[in-house]
PDB file of C-alpha atoms in Angstrom:
ATOM      1  CA  ARG I  11      -9.430 -16.868  -1.941  1.00  0.00           C
ATOM      2  CA  LYS I  12      -7.653 -13.506  -1.821  1.00  0.00           C
ATOM      3  CA  GLU I  13      -5.872 -12.671   1.404  1.00  0.00           C
ATOM      4  CA  VAL I  14      -7.719  -9.373   1.780  1.00  0.00           C
ATOM      5  CA  GLU I  15     -11.011  -8.738   0.029  1.00  0.00           C
ATOM      6  CA  GLN I  16     -12.997  -5.551  -0.133  1.00  0.00           C
ATOM      7  CA  ASP I  17     -16.417  -4.510  -1.341  1.00  0.00           C
ATOM      8  CA  PRO I  18     -16.320  -3.804  -5.052  1.00  0.00           C
ATOM      9  CA  GLY I  19     -16.834  -0.154  -5.988  1.00  0.00           C
ATOM     10  CA  PRO I  20     -17.400   2.449  -7.030  1.00  0.00           C
ATOM     11  CA  PHE I  21     -19.659   3.932  -4.378  1.00  0.00           C
ATOM     12  CA  ASN I  22     -21.420   7.073  -5.586  1.00  0.00           C
ATOM     13  CA  VAL I  23     -23.111   8.958  -2.740  1.00  0.00           C
ATOM     14  CA  PRO I  24     -24.528  12.457  -2.162  1.00  0.00           C
ATOM     15  CA  GLU I  25     -22.936  14.858   0.274  1.00  0.00           C
ATOM     16  CA  GLY I  26     -24.068  14.193   3.817  1.00  0.00           C
ATOM     17  CA  ALA I  27     -24.653  10.489   3.257  1.00  0.00           C
ATOM     18  CA  THR I  28     -23.331   7.747   5.509  1.00  0.00           C
ATOM     19  CA  VAL I  29     -21.311   5.103   3.690  1.00  0.00           C
ATOM     20  CA  ALA I  30     -19.834   1.823   4.940  1.00  0.00           C
ATOM     21  CA  PHE I  31     -16.957  -0.197   3.530  1.00  0.00           C
ATOM     22  CA  ASN I  32     -16.329  -3.807   4.398  1.00  0.00           C
ATOM     23  CA  CYS I  33     -13.249  -5.962   4.229  1.00  0.00           C
ATOM     24  CA  THR I  34     -12.483  -9.615   5.042  1.00  0.00           C
ATOM     25  CA  TYR I  35      -9.111 -11.240   5.585  1.00  0.00           C
ATOM     26  CA  SER I  36      -8.102 -14.870   5.344  1.00  0.00           C
ATOM     27  CA  ASN I  37      -5.317 -15.296   7.924  1.00  0.00           C
ATOM     28  CA  SER I  38      -6.693 -15.542  11.437  1.00  0.00           C
ATOM     29  CA  ALA I  39      -3.187 -14.891  12.818  1.00  0.00           C
ATOM     30  CA  SER I  40      -3.010 -11.411  11.287  1.00  0.00           C
ATOM     31  CA  GLN I  41      -1.784  -8.903  13.817  1.00  0.00           C
ATOM     32  CA  SER I  42      -2.616  -5.378  12.736  1.00  0.00           C
ATOM     33  CA  PHE I  43      -5.219  -3.698  10.601  1.00  0.00           C
ATOM     34  CA  PHE I  44      -5.462  -0.327   8.901  1.00  0.00           C
ATOM     35  CA  TRP I  45      -7.503   1.774   6.533  1.00  0.00           C
ATOM     36  CA  TYR I  46      -5.517   3.803   4.012  1.00  0.00           C
ATOM     37  CA  ARG I  47      -6.786   6.484   1.692  1.00  0.00           C
ATOM     38  CA  GLN I  48      -5.437   7.032  -1.819  1.00  0.00           C
ATOM     39  CA  ASP I  49      -6.257  10.095  -3.868  1.00  0.00           C
ATOM     40  CA  CYS I  50      -6.061   9.981  -7.645  1.00  0.00           C
ATOM     41  CA  ARG I  51      -2.426   9.771  -8.852  1.00  0.00           C
ATOM     42  CA  LYS I  52      -1.106   9.990  -5.281  1.00  0.00           C
ATOM     43  CA  GLU I  53       0.455   7.554  -2.871  1.00  0.00           C
ATOM     44  CA  PRO I  54      -1.624   5.804  -0.169  1.00  0.00           C
ATOM     45  CA  LYS I  55      -1.715   7.481   3.223  1.00  0.00           C
ATOM     46  CA  LEU I  56      -2.858   6.152   6.569  1.00  0.00           C
ATOM     47  CA  LEU I  57      -6.434   7.061   7.418  1.00  0.00           C
ATOM     48  CA  MET I  58      -6.658   5.149  10.673  1.00  0.00           C
ATOM     49  CA  SER I  59      -5.558   2.044  12.482  1.00  0.00           C
ATOM     50  CA  VAL I  60      -8.242  -0.457  13.453  1.00  0.00           C
ATOM     51  CA  TYR I  61      -8.432  -1.788  17.012  1.00  0.00           C
ATOM     52  CA  SER I  62     -10.407  -4.695  18.427  1.00  0.00           C
ATOM     53  CA  SER I  63     -12.456  -2.364  20.616  1.00  0.00           C
ATOM     54  CA  GLY I  64     -13.378  -0.197  17.634  1.00  0.00           C
ATOM     55  CA  ASN I  65     -12.147   3.338  17.218  1.00  0.00           C
ATOM     56  CA  GLU I  66     -13.460   6.648  16.011  1.00  0.00           C
ATOM     57  CA  ASP I  67     -11.785   9.701  14.497  1.00  0.00           C
ATOM     58  CA  GLY I  68     -14.257  12.473  13.840  1.00  0.00           C
ATOM     59  CA  ARG I  69     -16.655  11.275  11.143  1.00  0.00           C
ATOM     60  CA  PHE I  70     -14.789   8.006  10.656  1.00  0.00           C
ATOM     61  CA  THR I  71     -15.380   4.830  12.648  1.00  0.00           C
ATOM     62  CA  ALA I  72     -13.432   1.603  12.221  1.00  0.00           C
ATOM     63  CA  GLN I  73     -14.439  -1.781  13.583  1.00  0.00           C
ATOM     64  CA  LEU I  74     -12.661  -5.121  13.773  1.00  0.00           C
ATOM     65  CA  ASN I  75     -14.303  -8.490  14.311  1.00  0.00           C
ATOM     66  CA  ARG I  76     -11.540 -11.065  14.806  1.00  0.00           C
ATOM     67  CA  ALA I  77     -13.948 -13.994  15.067  1.00  0.00           C
ATOM     68  CA  SER I  78     -15.421 -13.241  11.649  1.00  0.00           C
ATOM     69  CA  GLN I  79     -12.132 -11.865  10.255  1.00  0.00           C
ATOM     70  CA  TYR I  80     -13.943  -8.742   9.187  1.00  0.00           C
ATOM     71  CA  ILE I  81     -13.031  -5.054   9.184  1.00  0.00           C
ATOM     72  CA  SER I  82     -15.295  -2.108   8.475  1.00  0.00           C
ATOM     73  CA  LEU I  83     -15.056   1.619   7.927  1.00  0.00           C
ATOM     74  CA  LEU I  84     -18.017   3.943   8.399  1.00  0.00           C
ATOM     75  CA  ILE I  85     -17.978   7.507   7.087  1.00  0.00           C
ATOM     76  CA  ARG I  86     -20.702   9.788   8.387  1.00  0.00           C
ATOM     77  CA  ASP I  87     -21.799  13.093   6.845  1.00  0.00           C
ATOM     78  CA  SER I  88     -19.770  12.548   3.675  1.00  0.00           C
ATOM     79  CA  LYS I  89     -17.897  15.527   2.232  1.00  0.00           C
ATOM     80  CA  LEU I  90     -16.810  16.151  -1.337  1.00  0.00           C
ATOM     81  CA  SER I  91     -13.233  15.895  -0.080  1.00  0.00           C
ATOM     82  CA  ASP I  92     -13.837  12.302   1.037  1.00  0.00           C
ATOM     83  CA  SER I  93     -13.795  11.223  -2.630  1.00  0.00           C
ATOM     84  CA  ALA I  94     -10.875   8.804  -2.903  1.00  0.00           C
ATOM     85  CA  THR I  95     -10.048   5.103  -2.946  1.00  0.00           C
ATOM     86  CA  TYR I  96     -10.111   3.425   0.464  1.00  0.00           C
ATOM     87  CA  LEU I  97      -7.717   0.544   1.001  1.00  0.00           C
ATOM     88  CA  CYS I  98      -8.071  -2.128   3.657  1.00  0.00           C
ATOM     89  CA  VAL I  99      -4.647  -3.261   4.890  1.00  0.00           C
ATOM     90  CA  VAL I 100      -3.662  -6.267   7.003  1.00  0.00           C
ATOM     91  CA  LYS I 101      -0.231  -6.809   8.533  1.00  0.00           C
ATOM     92  CA  ASP I 102       1.002 -10.432   8.539  1.00  0.00           C
ATOM     93  CA  GLY I 103       4.389 -10.734  10.169  1.00  0.00           C
ATOM     94  CA  GLY I 104       6.395  -8.068   8.364  1.00  0.00           C
ATOM     95  CA  LYS I 105       4.185  -8.007   5.288  1.00  0.00           C
ATOM     96  CA  LEU I 106       1.531  -5.430   4.554  1.00  0.00           C
ATOM     97  CA  ILE I 107      -1.246  -6.913   2.423  1.00  0.00           C
ATOM     98  CA  PHE I 108      -3.633  -4.588   0.632  1.00  0.00           C
ATOM     99  CA  GLY I 109      -7.147  -5.125  -0.531  1.00  0.00           C
ATOM    100  CA  GLN I 110      -8.014  -3.962  -4.039  1.00  0.00           C
ATOM    101  CA  GLY I 111      -9.528  -0.774  -2.741  1.00  0.00           C
ATOM    102  CA  THR I 112     -13.001   0.708  -2.927  1.00  0.00           C
ATOM    103  CA  GLU I 113     -13.545   3.913  -4.852  1.00  0.00           C
ATOM    104  CA  LEU I 114     -15.776   6.502  -3.240  1.00  0.00           C
ATOM    105  CA  SER I 115     -17.243   9.420  -5.153  1.00  0.00           C
ATOM    106  CA  VAL I 116     -19.180  12.007  -3.151  1.00  0.00           C
ATOM    107  CA  LYS I 117     -21.402  14.221  -5.293  1.00  0.00           C
ATOM    108  CA  PRO I 118     -22.912  17.643  -4.488  1.00  0.00           C
TER     109      PRO I 118
ATOM    110  CA  ASP R   1       8.089  14.528   8.851  1.00  0.00           C
ATOM    111  CA  VAL R   2       8.761  11.048   7.592  1.00  0.00           C
ATOM    112  CA  LYS R   3      10.049  11.086   4.095  1.00  0.00           C
ATOM    113  CA  VAL R   4      10.217   8.260   1.593  1.00  0.00           C
ATOM    114  CA  THR R   5      11.730   9.393  -1.663  1.00  0.00           C
ATOM    115  CA  GLN R   6      11.711   7.542  -4.942  1.00  0.00           C
ATOM    116  CA  SER R   7      14.348   8.499  -7.462  1.00  0.00           C
ATOM    117  CA  SER R   8      12.048   9.125 -10.434  1.00  0.00           C
ATOM    118  CA  ARG R   9       8.439  10.119 -10.872  1.00  0.00           C
ATOM    119  CA  TYR R  10       8.211   9.002 -14.484  1.00  0.00           C
ATOM    120  CA  LEU R  11      10.450   6.626 -16.420  1.00  0.00           C
ATOM    121  CA  VAL R  12      10.351   5.271 -19.957  1.00  0.00           C
ATOM    122  CA  LYS R  13      12.567   2.284 -20.803  1.00  0.00           C
ATOM    123  CA  ARG R  14      12.986  -0.064 -23.707  1.00  0.00           C
ATOM    124  CA  THR R  15      12.251  -3.786 -23.653  1.00  0.00           C
ATOM    125  CA  GLY R  16      15.293  -5.710 -22.490  1.00  0.00           C
ATOM    126  CA  GLU R  17      16.894  -2.838 -20.601  1.00  0.00           C
ATOM    127  CA  LYS R  18      18.054  -3.274 -17.008  1.00  0.00           C
ATOM    128  CA  VAL R  19      16.108  -0.836 -14.838  1.00  0.00           C
ATOM    129  CA  PHE R  20      16.910   0.412 -11.343  1.00  0.00           C
ATOM    130  CA  LEU R  21      14.280   2.009  -9.132  1.00  0.00           C
ATOM    131  CA  GLU R  22      15.693   3.607  -6.001  1.00  0.00           C
ATOM    132  CA  CYS R  23      13.968   4.346  -2.728  1.00  0.00           C
ATOM    133  CA  VAL R  24      15.376   6.187   0.282  1.00  0.00           C
ATOM    134  CA  GLN R  25      13.772   6.737   3.705  1.00  0.00           C
ATOM    135  CA  ASP R  26      14.975   9.047   6.439  1.00  0.00           C
ATOM    136  CA  MET R  27      13.285   7.616   9.534  1.00  0.00           C
ATOM    137  CA  ASP R  28      15.579   4.692  10.363  1.00  0.00           C
ATOM    138  CA  HIS R  29      12.797   2.210   9.559  1.00  0.00           C
ATOM    139  CA  GLU R  30      13.709  -1.461   9.594  1.00  0.00           C
ATOM    140  CA  ASN R  31      11.092  -2.592   7.044  1.00  0.00           C
ATOM    141  CA  MET R  32      10.984  -1.528   3.425  1.00  0.00           C
ATOM    142  CA  PHE R  33       8.640  -2.683   0.662  1.00  0.00           C
ATOM    143  CA  TRP R  34       8.199  -2.552  -3.075  1.00  0.00           C
ATOM    144  CA  TYR R  35       4.699  -2.773  -4.551  1.00  0.00           C
ATOM    145  CA  ARG R  36       3.287  -2.410  -7.984  1.00  0.00           C
ATOM    146  CA  GLN R  37      -0.201  -0.999  -8.535  1.00  0.00           C
ATOM    147  CA  ASP R  38      -2.314  -1.812 -11.561  1.00  0.00           C
ATOM    148  CA  PRO R  39      -5.954  -0.909 -12.282  1.00  0.00           C
ATOM    149  CA  GLY R  40      -8.294  -3.572 -10.986  1.00  0.00           C
ATOM    150  CA  LEU R  41      -5.492  -5.453  -9.211  1.00  0.00           C
ATOM    151  CA  GLY R  42      -4.659  -3.092  -6.357  1.00  0.00           C
ATOM    152  CA  LEU R  43      -1.248  -3.003  -4.701  1.00  0.00           C
ATOM    153  CA  ARG R  44       0.709  -6.232  -5.025  1.00  0.00           C
ATOM    154  CA  LEU R  45       3.840  -6.916  -3.007  1.00  0.00           C
ATOM    155  CA  ILE R  46       6.953  -7.628  -5.047  1.00  0.00           C
ATOM    156  CA  TYR R  47       9.633  -7.857  -2.341  1.00  0.00           C
ATOM    157  CA  PHE R  48      10.177  -6.642   1.160  1.00  0.00           C
ATOM    158  CA  SER R  49      13.158  -6.298   3.455  1.00  0.00           C
ATOM    159  CA  TYR R  50      13.233  -6.277   7.250  1.00  0.00           C
ATOM    160  CA  ASP R  51      16.921  -5.548   7.667  1.00  0.00           C
ATOM    161  CA  VAL R  52      20.050  -4.682   5.755  1.00  0.00           C
ATOM    162  CA  LYS R  53      20.937  -7.403   3.246  1.00  0.00           C
ATOM    163  CA  MET R  54      17.748  -9.306   4.152  1.00  0.00           C
ATOM    164  CA  LYS R  55      14.936  -9.745   1.637  1.00  0.00           C
ATOM    165  CA  GLU R  56      11.819 -11.815   1.231  1.00  0.00           C
ATOM    166  CA  LYS R  57       9.735 -12.496  -1.807  1.00  0.00           C
ATOM    167  CA  GLY R  58       6.290 -11.056  -1.973  1.00  0.00           C
ATOM    168  CA  ASP R  59       3.445 -12.241  -4.150  1.00  0.00           C
ATOM    169  CA  ILE R  60       4.897 -11.377  -7.569  1.00  0.00           C
ATOM    170  CA  PRO R  61       8.737 -11.502  -7.447  1.00  0.00           C
ATOM    171  CA  GLU R  62       9.254 -12.962 -10.918  1.00  0.00           C
ATOM    172  CA  GLY R  63      11.291 -10.692 -13.162  1.00  0.00           C
ATOM    173  CA  TYR R  64      12.461  -8.546 -10.244  1.00  0.00           C
ATOM    174  CA  SER R  65      15.294  -8.492  -7.766  1.00  0.00           C
ATOM    175  CA  VAL R  66      16.119  -6.165  -4.887  1.00  0.00           C
ATOM    176  CA  SER R  67      19.105  -4.833  -3.037  1.00  0.00           C
ATOM    177  CA  ARG R  68      19.436  -3.425   0.473  1.00  0.00           C
ATOM    178  CA  GLU R  69      23.024  -2.573   1.234  1.00  0.00           C
ATOM    179  CA  LYS R  70      22.172   0.285   3.615  1.00  0.00           C
ATOM    180  CA  LYS R  71      19.273   0.607   6.016  1.00  0.00           C
ATOM    181  CA  GLU R  72      17.870   3.714   4.374  1.00  0.00           C
ATOM    182  CA  ARG R  73      17.984   2.511   0.775  1.00  0.00           C
ATOM    183  CA  PHE R  74      16.006  -0.224  -0.976  1.00  0.00           C
ATOM    184  CA  SER R  75      16.451  -0.738  -4.699  1.00  0.00           C
ATOM    185  CA  LEU R  76      14.206  -2.609  -7.114  1.00  0.00           C
ATOM    186  CA  ILE R  77      15.861  -4.051 -10.206  1.00  0.00           C
ATOM    187  CA  LEU R  78      14.176  -5.182 -13.372  1.00  0.00           C
ATOM    188  CA  GLU R  79      16.829  -7.447 -14.904  1.00  0.00           C
ATOM    189  CA  SER R  80      15.354  -7.307 -18.423  1.00  0.00           C
ATOM    190  CA  ALA R  81      12.357  -5.003 -18.660  1.00  0.00           C
ATOM    191  CA  SER R  82       9.278  -6.275 -20.443  1.00  0.00           C
ATOM    192  CA  THR R  83       6.104  -4.499 -21.518  1.00  0.00           C
ATOM    193  CA  ASN R  84       4.054  -6.322 -18.859  1.00  0.00           C
ATOM    194  CA  GLN R  85       6.154  -4.543 -16.229  1.00  0.00           C
ATOM    195  CA  THR R  86       4.653  -1.228 -17.244  1.00  0.00           C
ATOM    196  CA  SER R  87       3.051  -0.099 -13.996  1.00  0.00           C
ATOM    197  CA  MET R  88       3.088   2.277 -11.037  1.00  0.00           C
ATOM    198  CA  TYR R  89       5.765   1.227  -8.542  1.00  0.00           C
ATOM    199  CA  LEU R  90       5.423   2.263  -4.918  1.00  0.00           C
ATOM    200  CA  CYS R  91       8.038   2.013  -2.219  1.00  0.00           C
ATOM    201  CA  ALA R  92       7.101   2.037   1.470  1.00  0.00           C
ATOM    202  CA  SER R  93       8.825   1.820   4.850  1.00  0.00           C
ATOM    203  CA  SER R  94       7.733   1.088   8.387  1.00  0.00           C
ATOM    204  CA  LEU R  95       9.019   0.298  11.828  1.00  0.00           C
ATOM    205  CA  GLN R  96       9.303  -3.366  12.651  1.00  0.00           C
ATOM    206  CA  PHE R  97       6.620  -3.469  15.325  1.00  0.00           C
ATOM    207  CA  ALA R  98       3.079  -4.655  14.715  1.00  0.00           C
ATOM    208  CA  GLY R  99       0.589  -1.835  14.655  1.00  0.00           C
ATOM    209  CA  THR R 100       2.890   0.731  13.081  1.00  0.00           C
ATOM    210  CA  GLU R 101       1.883   2.393   9.839  1.00  0.00           C
ATOM    211  CA  ALA R 102       3.776   2.338   6.562  1.00  0.00           C
ATOM    212  CA  PHE R 103       4.792   5.487   4.748  1.00  0.00           C
ATOM    213  CA  PHE R 104       4.869   5.582   0.962  1.00  0.00           C
ATOM    214  CA  GLY R 105       6.968   7.321  -1.614  1.00  0.00           C
ATOM    215  CA  GLN R 106       5.265   9.291  -4.364  1.00  0.00           C
ATOM    216  CA  GLY R 107       5.500   6.415  -6.819  1.00  0.00           C
ATOM    217  CA  THR R 108       7.315   5.830 -10.105  1.00  0.00           C
ATOM    218  CA  ARG R 109       5.257   5.457 -13.242  1.00  0.00           C
ATOM    219  CA  LEU R 110       7.320   3.099 -15.405  1.00  0.00           C
ATOM    220  CA  THR R 111       6.519   2.593 -19.073  1.00  0.00           C
ATOM    221  CA  VAL R 112       8.330  -0.136 -20.966  1.00  0.00           C
ATOM    222  CA  VAL R 113       8.162   0.262 -24.739  1.00  0.00           C
TER     223      VAL R 113
END
């Protein structure tokens, strides 16, 4: 079993749609969780951290369920500029472990 | 602004050559990482370092070594480059504490011919 697993992509959605990405992790002792965004031919950049209580940043909502070892990202009212690959990241000790990423394509 | 700088954006090397990839960060971060990214495989950790002269193997260390002589610099070394090491290499750094984000360099696209 992979340490961090994400929904396979690509997701193709129309502008304005709501889209959800899911991620599971294998180590119950993992300490920190993040969603990163990677644009084509660019480096990954932090989108948001994920907290146990859930957190929201504008159109983006992240949730963490420690009991199920599950992380989610919800994007509301998708924009063309949201097209990118979304990476689920788990921090184990000093290591950052990445999921394979889910590609999102938002169409007009 | 945090800056992580990789020495080359694109590199072409011959099979058997010794290759050095350099990474420098300017935020006094304790942790530094080297990943490679391949289509369909995502980012895979090669090595990481949590302090000067300290290193730990990641998931795919074979064929690679690293050096961290100064806090701000983390070097990845391909002792004898092979064609299966053709990839995008990404360096990252972060503070030591849980919950802190990692910052990435722009990546080095290495082609081994």
